[in-house]
Short mmCIF file of C-alpha atoms in Angstrom, two decimals:
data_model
loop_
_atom_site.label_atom_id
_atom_site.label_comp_id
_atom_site.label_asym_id
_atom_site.label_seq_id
_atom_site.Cartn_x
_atom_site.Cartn_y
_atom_site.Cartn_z
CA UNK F 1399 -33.36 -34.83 38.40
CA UNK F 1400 -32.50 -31.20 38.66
CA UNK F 1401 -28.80 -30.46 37.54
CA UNK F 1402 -26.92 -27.02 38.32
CA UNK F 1403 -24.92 -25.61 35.66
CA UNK F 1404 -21.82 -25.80 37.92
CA UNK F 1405 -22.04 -29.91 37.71
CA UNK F 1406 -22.36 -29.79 34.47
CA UNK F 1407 -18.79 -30.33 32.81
CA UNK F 1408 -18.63 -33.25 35.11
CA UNK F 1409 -21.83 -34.56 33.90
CA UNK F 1410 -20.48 -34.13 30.16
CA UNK F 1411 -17.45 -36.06 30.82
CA UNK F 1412 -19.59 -38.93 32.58
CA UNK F 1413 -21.53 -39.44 29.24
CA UNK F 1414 -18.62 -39.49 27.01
CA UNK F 1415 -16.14 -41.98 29.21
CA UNK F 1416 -19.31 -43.76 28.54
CA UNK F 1417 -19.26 -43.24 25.08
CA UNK F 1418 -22.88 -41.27 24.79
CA UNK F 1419 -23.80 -37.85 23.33
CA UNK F 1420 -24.54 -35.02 25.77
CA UNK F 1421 -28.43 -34.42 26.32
CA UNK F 1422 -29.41 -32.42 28.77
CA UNK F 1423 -32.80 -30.71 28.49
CA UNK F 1424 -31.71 -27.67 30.03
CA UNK F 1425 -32.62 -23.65 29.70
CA UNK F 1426 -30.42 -20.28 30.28
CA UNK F 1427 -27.56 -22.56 31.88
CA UNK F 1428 -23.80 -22.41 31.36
CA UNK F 1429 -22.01 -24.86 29.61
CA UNK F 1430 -18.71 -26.08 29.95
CA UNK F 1431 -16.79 -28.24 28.07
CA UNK F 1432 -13.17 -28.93 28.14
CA UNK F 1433 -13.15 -32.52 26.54
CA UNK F 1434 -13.68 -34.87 23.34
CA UNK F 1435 -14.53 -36.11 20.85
CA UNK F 1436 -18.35 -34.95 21.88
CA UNK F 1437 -21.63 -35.12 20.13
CA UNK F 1438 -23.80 -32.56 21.40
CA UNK F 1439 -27.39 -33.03 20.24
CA UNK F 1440 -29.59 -31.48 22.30
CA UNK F 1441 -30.63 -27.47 21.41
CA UNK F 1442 -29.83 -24.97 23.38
CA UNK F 1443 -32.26 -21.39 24.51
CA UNK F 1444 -30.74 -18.84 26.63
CA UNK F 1445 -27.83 -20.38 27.13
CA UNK F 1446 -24.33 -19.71 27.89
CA UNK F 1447 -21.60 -22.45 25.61
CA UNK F 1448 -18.14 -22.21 26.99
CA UNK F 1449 -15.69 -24.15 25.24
CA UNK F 1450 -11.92 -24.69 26.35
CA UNK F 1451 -8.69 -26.75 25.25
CA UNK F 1452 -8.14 -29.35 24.50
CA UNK F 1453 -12.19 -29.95 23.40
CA UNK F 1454 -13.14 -31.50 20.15
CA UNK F 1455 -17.53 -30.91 20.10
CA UNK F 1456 -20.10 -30.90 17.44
CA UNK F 1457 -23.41 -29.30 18.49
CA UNK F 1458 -25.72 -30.52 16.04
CA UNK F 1459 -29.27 -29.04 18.17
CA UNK F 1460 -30.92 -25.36 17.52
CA UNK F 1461 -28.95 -22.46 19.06
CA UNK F 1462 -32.41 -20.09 20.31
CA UNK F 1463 -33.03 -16.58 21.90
CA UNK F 1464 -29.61 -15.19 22.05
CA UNK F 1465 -27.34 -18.19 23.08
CA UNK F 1466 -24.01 -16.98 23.82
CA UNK F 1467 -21.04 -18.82 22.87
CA UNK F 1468 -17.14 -18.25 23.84
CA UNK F 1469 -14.96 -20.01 22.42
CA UNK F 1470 -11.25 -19.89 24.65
CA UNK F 1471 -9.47 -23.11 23.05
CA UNK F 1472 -10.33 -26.53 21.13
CA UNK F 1473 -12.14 -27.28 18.19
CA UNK F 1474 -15.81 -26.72 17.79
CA UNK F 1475 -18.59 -27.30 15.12
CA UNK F 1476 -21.52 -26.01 15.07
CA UNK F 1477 -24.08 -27.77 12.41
CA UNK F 1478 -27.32 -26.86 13.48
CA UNK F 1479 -29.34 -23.64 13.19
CA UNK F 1480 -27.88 -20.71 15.20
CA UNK F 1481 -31.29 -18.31 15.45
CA UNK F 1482 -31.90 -14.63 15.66
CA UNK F 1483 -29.46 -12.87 18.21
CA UNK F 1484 -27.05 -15.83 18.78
CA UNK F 1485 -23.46 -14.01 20.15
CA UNK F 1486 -20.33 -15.64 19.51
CA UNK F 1487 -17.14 -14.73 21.35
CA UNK F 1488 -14.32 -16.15 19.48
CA UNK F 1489 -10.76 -15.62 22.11
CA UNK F 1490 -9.14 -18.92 21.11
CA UNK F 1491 -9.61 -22.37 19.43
CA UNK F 1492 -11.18 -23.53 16.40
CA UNK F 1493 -14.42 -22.88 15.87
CA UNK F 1494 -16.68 -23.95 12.65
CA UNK F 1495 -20.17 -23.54 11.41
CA UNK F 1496 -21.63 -25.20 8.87
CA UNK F 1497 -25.47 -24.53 9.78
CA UNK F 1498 -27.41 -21.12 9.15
CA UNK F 1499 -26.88 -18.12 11.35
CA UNK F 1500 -29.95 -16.14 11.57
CA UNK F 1501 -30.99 -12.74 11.47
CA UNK F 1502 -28.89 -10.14 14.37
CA UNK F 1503 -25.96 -12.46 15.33
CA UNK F 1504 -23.53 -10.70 16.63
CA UNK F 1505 -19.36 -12.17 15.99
CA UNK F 1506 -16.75 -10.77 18.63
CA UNK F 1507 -13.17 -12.10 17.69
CA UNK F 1508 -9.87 -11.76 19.20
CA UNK F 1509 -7.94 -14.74 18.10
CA UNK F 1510 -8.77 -18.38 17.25
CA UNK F 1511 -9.92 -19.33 13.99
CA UNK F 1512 -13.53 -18.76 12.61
CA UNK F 1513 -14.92 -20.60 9.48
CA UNK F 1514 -18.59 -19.46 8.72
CA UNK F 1515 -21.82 -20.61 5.98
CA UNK F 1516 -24.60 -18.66 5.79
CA UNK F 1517 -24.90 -15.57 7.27
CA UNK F 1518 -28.40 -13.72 7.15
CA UNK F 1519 -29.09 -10.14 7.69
CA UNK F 1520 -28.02 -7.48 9.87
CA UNK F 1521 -24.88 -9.53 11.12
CA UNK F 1522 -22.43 -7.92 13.13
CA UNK F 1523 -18.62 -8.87 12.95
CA UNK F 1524 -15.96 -7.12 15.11
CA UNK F 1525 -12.93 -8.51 13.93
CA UNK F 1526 -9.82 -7.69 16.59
CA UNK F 1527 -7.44 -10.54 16.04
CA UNK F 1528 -7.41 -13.92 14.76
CA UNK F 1529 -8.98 -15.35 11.28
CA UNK F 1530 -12.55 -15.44 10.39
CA UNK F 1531 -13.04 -17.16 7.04
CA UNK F 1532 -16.38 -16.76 4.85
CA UNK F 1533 -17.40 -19.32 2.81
CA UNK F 1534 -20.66 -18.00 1.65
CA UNK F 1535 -22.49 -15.15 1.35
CA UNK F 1536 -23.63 -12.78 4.08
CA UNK F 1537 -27.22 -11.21 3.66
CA UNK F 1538 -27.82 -7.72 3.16
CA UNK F 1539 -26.84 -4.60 5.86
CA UNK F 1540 -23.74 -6.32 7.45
CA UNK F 1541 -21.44 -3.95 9.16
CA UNK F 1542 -18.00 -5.58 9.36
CA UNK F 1543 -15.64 -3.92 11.49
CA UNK F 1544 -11.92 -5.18 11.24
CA UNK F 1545 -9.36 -3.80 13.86
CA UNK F 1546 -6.95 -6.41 13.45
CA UNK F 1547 -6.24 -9.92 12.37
CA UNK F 1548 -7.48 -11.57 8.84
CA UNK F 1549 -10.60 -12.01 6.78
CA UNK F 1550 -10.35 -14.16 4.55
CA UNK F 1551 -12.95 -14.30 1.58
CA UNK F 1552 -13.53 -17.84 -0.28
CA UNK F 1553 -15.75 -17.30 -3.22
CA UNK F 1554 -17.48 -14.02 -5.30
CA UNK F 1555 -19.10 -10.85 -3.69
CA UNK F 1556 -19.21 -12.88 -0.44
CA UNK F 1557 -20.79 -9.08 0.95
CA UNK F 1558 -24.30 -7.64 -0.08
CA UNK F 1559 -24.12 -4.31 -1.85
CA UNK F 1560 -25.19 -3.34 1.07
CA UNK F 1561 -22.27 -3.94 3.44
CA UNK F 1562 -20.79 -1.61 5.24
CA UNK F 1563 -16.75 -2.35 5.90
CA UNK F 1564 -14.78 -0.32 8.65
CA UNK F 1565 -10.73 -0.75 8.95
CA UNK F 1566 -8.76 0.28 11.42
CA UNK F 1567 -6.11 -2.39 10.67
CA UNK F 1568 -5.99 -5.76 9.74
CA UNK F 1569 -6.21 -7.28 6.10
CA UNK F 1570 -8.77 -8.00 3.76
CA UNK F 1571 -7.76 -11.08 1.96
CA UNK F 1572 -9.60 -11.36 -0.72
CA UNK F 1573 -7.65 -14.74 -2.21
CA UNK F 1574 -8.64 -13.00 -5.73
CA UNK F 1575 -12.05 -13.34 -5.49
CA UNK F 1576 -14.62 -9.91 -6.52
CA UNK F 1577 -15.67 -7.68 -3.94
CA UNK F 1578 -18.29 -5.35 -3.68
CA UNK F 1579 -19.09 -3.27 -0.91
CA UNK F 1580 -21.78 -0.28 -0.10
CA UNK F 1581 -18.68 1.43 1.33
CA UNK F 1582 -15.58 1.66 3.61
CA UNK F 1583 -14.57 3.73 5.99
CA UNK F 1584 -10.98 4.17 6.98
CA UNK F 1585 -10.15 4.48 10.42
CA UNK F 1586 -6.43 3.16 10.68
CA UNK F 1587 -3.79 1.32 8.40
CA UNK F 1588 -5.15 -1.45 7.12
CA UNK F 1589 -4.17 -4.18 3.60
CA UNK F 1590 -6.38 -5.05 0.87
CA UNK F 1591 -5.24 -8.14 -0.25
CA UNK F 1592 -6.05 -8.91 -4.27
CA UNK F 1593 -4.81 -12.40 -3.84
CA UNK F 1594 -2.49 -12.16 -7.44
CA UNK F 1595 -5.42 -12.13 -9.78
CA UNK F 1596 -5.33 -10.18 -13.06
CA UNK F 1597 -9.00 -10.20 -13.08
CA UNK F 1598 -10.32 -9.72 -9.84
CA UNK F 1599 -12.07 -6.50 -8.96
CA UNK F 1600 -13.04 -5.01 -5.82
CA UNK F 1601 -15.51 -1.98 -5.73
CA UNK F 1602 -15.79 -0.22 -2.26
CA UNK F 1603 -18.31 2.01 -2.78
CA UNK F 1604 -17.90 5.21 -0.93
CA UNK F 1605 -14.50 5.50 0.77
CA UNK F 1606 -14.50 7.74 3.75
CA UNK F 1607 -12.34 8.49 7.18
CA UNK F 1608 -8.77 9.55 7.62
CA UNK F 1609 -6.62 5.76 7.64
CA UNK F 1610 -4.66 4.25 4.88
CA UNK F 1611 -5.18 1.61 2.78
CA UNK F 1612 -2.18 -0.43 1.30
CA UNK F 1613 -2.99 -2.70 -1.36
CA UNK F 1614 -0.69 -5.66 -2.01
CA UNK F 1615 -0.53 -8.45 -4.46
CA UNK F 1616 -1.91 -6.40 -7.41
CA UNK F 1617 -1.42 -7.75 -10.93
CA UNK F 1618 -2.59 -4.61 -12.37
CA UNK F 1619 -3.30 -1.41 -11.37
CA UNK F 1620 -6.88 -0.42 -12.54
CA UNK F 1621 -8.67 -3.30 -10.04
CA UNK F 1622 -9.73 -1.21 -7.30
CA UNK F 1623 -12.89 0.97 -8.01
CA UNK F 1624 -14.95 3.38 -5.81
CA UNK F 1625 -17.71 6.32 -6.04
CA UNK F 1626 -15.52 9.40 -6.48
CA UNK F 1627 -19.18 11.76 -6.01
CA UNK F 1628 -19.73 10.40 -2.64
CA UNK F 1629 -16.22 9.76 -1.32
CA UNK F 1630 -14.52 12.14 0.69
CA UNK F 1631 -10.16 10.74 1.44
CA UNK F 1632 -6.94 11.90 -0.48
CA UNK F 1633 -6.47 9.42 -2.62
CA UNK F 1634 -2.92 10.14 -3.18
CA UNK F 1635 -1.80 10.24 0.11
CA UNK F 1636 -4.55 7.51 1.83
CA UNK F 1637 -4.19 4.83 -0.56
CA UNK F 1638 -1.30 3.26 -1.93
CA UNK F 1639 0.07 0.34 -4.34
CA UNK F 1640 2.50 -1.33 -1.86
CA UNK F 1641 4.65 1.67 -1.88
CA UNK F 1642 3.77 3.67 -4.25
CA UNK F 1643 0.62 6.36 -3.87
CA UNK F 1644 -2.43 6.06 -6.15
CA UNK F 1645 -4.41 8.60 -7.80
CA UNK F 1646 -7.83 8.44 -9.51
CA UNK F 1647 -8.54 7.85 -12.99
CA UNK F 1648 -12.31 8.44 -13.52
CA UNK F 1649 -13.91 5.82 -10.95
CA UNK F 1650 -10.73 3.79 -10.99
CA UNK F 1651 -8.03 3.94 -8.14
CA UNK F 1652 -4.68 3.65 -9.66
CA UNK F 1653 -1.40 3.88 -9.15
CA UNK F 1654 0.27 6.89 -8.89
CA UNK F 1655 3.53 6.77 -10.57
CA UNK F 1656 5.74 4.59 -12.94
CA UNK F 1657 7.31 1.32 -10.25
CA UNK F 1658 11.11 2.12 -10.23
CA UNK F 1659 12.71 -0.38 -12.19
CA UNK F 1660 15.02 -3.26 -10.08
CA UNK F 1661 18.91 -2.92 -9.75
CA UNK F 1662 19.06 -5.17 -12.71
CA UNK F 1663 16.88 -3.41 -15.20
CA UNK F 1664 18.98 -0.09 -14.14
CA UNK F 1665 22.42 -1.68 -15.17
CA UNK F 1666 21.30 -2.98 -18.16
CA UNK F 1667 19.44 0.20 -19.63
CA UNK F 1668 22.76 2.50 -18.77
CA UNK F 1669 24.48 -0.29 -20.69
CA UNK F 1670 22.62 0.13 -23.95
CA UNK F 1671 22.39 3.86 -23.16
CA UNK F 1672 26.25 4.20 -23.33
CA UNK F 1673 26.36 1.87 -26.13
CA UNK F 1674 24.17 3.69 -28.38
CA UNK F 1675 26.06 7.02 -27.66
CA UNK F 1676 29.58 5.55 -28.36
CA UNK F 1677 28.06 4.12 -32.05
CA UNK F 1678 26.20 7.71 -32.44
CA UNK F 1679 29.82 9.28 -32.06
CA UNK F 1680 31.64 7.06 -33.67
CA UNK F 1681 29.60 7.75 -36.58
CA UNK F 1682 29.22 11.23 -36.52
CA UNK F 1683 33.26 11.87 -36.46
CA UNK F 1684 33.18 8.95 -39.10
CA UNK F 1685 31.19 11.44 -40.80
CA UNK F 1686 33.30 14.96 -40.74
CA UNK F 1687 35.96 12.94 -41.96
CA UNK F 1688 34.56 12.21 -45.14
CA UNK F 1689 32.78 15.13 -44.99
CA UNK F 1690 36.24 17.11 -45.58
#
């Protein structure tokens, strides 16, 4: 029985109303599915996944040669292997995936929520909106490019020493976990997160471009590092401690001046100041007195 990819949602509902998993043996179709819970166990090669509100679908089969997948609304897992090439469009819903994503994938995200395992090398991330989550490490080469939205960062040096980070806004949560990147370029405002650690530390590498960089939720100020030889911003006037500007001590981007006191502090230091002059006074005159 020959099916067209146009029947196909139909066909998906059919199976589960009849409580079955989705099989269909097909190649470089589209895929729609709008419905759930679903068990998807068939693989998939050329093919186009569409997945829409309110769906609830676990593909457990082999994503091969360059599947696409868009995710628009719903809740998706993906636990099987996602190959070489695979292209994920991420514009809405909840998408998760727990098995390996091979060599060349390429991650397009506007909104929605993306939770990710393995990543091997050469991945691609452009990060627009949304939050993308990374619960294990990424190979080596990644170029992550965050214009917006959240990544979030959930263990150690989730990036090689060999990724490359561009931000042209957005934040970089790192949830105090250690960073350490080949470099990052600054194309926009953008927050590094530091999660309220005293001992993470995040080494960029070689900072470049004309953006700014806030960093917020520091404990101290010494945990940002970078390669002053090969770097080419103003420190003092791209980077800054919430407010404050930084400047560079050796490798070490810190910040730039004392943090003016609170309200509090100031009342109470002009209190002891004008009480130690009064007893300074008091004495001294105390003193010319006995003096003559």
């Amino acid at each position: 029985m020959k099916i067209k990819a146009y029947n196909l949602s139909a066909l998906v509902k059919i199976l589960y109303f009849a409580g079955l998993t989705a099989v269909l043996p097909l190649s470089g179709a589209t895929f729609n599915y709008s419905t759930g819970p679903l068990t998807v166990n068939q693989g998939f090669n050329s093919d186009i996944i569409n997945i829409f509100a309110p769906a609830d679908v676990t593909f457990t089969g082999t994503l091969r040669n360059a599947t696409q997948i868009n995710s628009f609304g719903g809740s998706s897992l993906f636990s099987g292997t996602l190959q070489s090439g695979t292209i994920m469009n991420i514009q809405g819903g909840f998408v998760t995936a727990t098995g390996t994503i091979q060599n060349n994938v390429i991650i397009n995200q506007t909104a929605g929520s993306l939770n990710l395992s393995t990543v091997q090398n050469n991945a691609t991330f452009n990060i627009a909106g949304g939050e993308i989550s990374f619960n294990q490490t990424v190979g080596n080469t990644a170029a992550i490019n965050i214009s917006g939205g959240t990544v979030i960062l959930n263990q150690d040096d989730v990036f090689s020493a060999s990724t490359n980070v561009t931000i042209s806004g957005g934040t970089l949560d790192t949830q105090g976990y250690n960073v350490n990147l080949d470099s990052l370029t600054l194309t926009g405002n953008a927050v590094l997160d530091l999660g309220n650690n005293p001992d993470v530390l995040v080494n960029v590498g070689t900072m470049s471009g004309s953006g700014q960089l806030t960093i917020v939720n520091f404990v101290t100020t010494n945990q940002v590092i970078f390669d002053p030889t090969t770097s080419n911003i103003n420190v003092g006037q791209q980077v800054y401690y919430g407010t404050t500007p930084a400047i560079v001590d050796g490798n070490t981007i810190i910040i730039g001046t004392p943090i003016i006191p609170e309200t509090g502090t100031w009342i109470g230091m002009s209190l002891l100041t004008g009480f130690l002059l009064y007893r300074e006074r008091k004495y001294f005159f105390a003193k010319l007195r006995s003096d003559a």
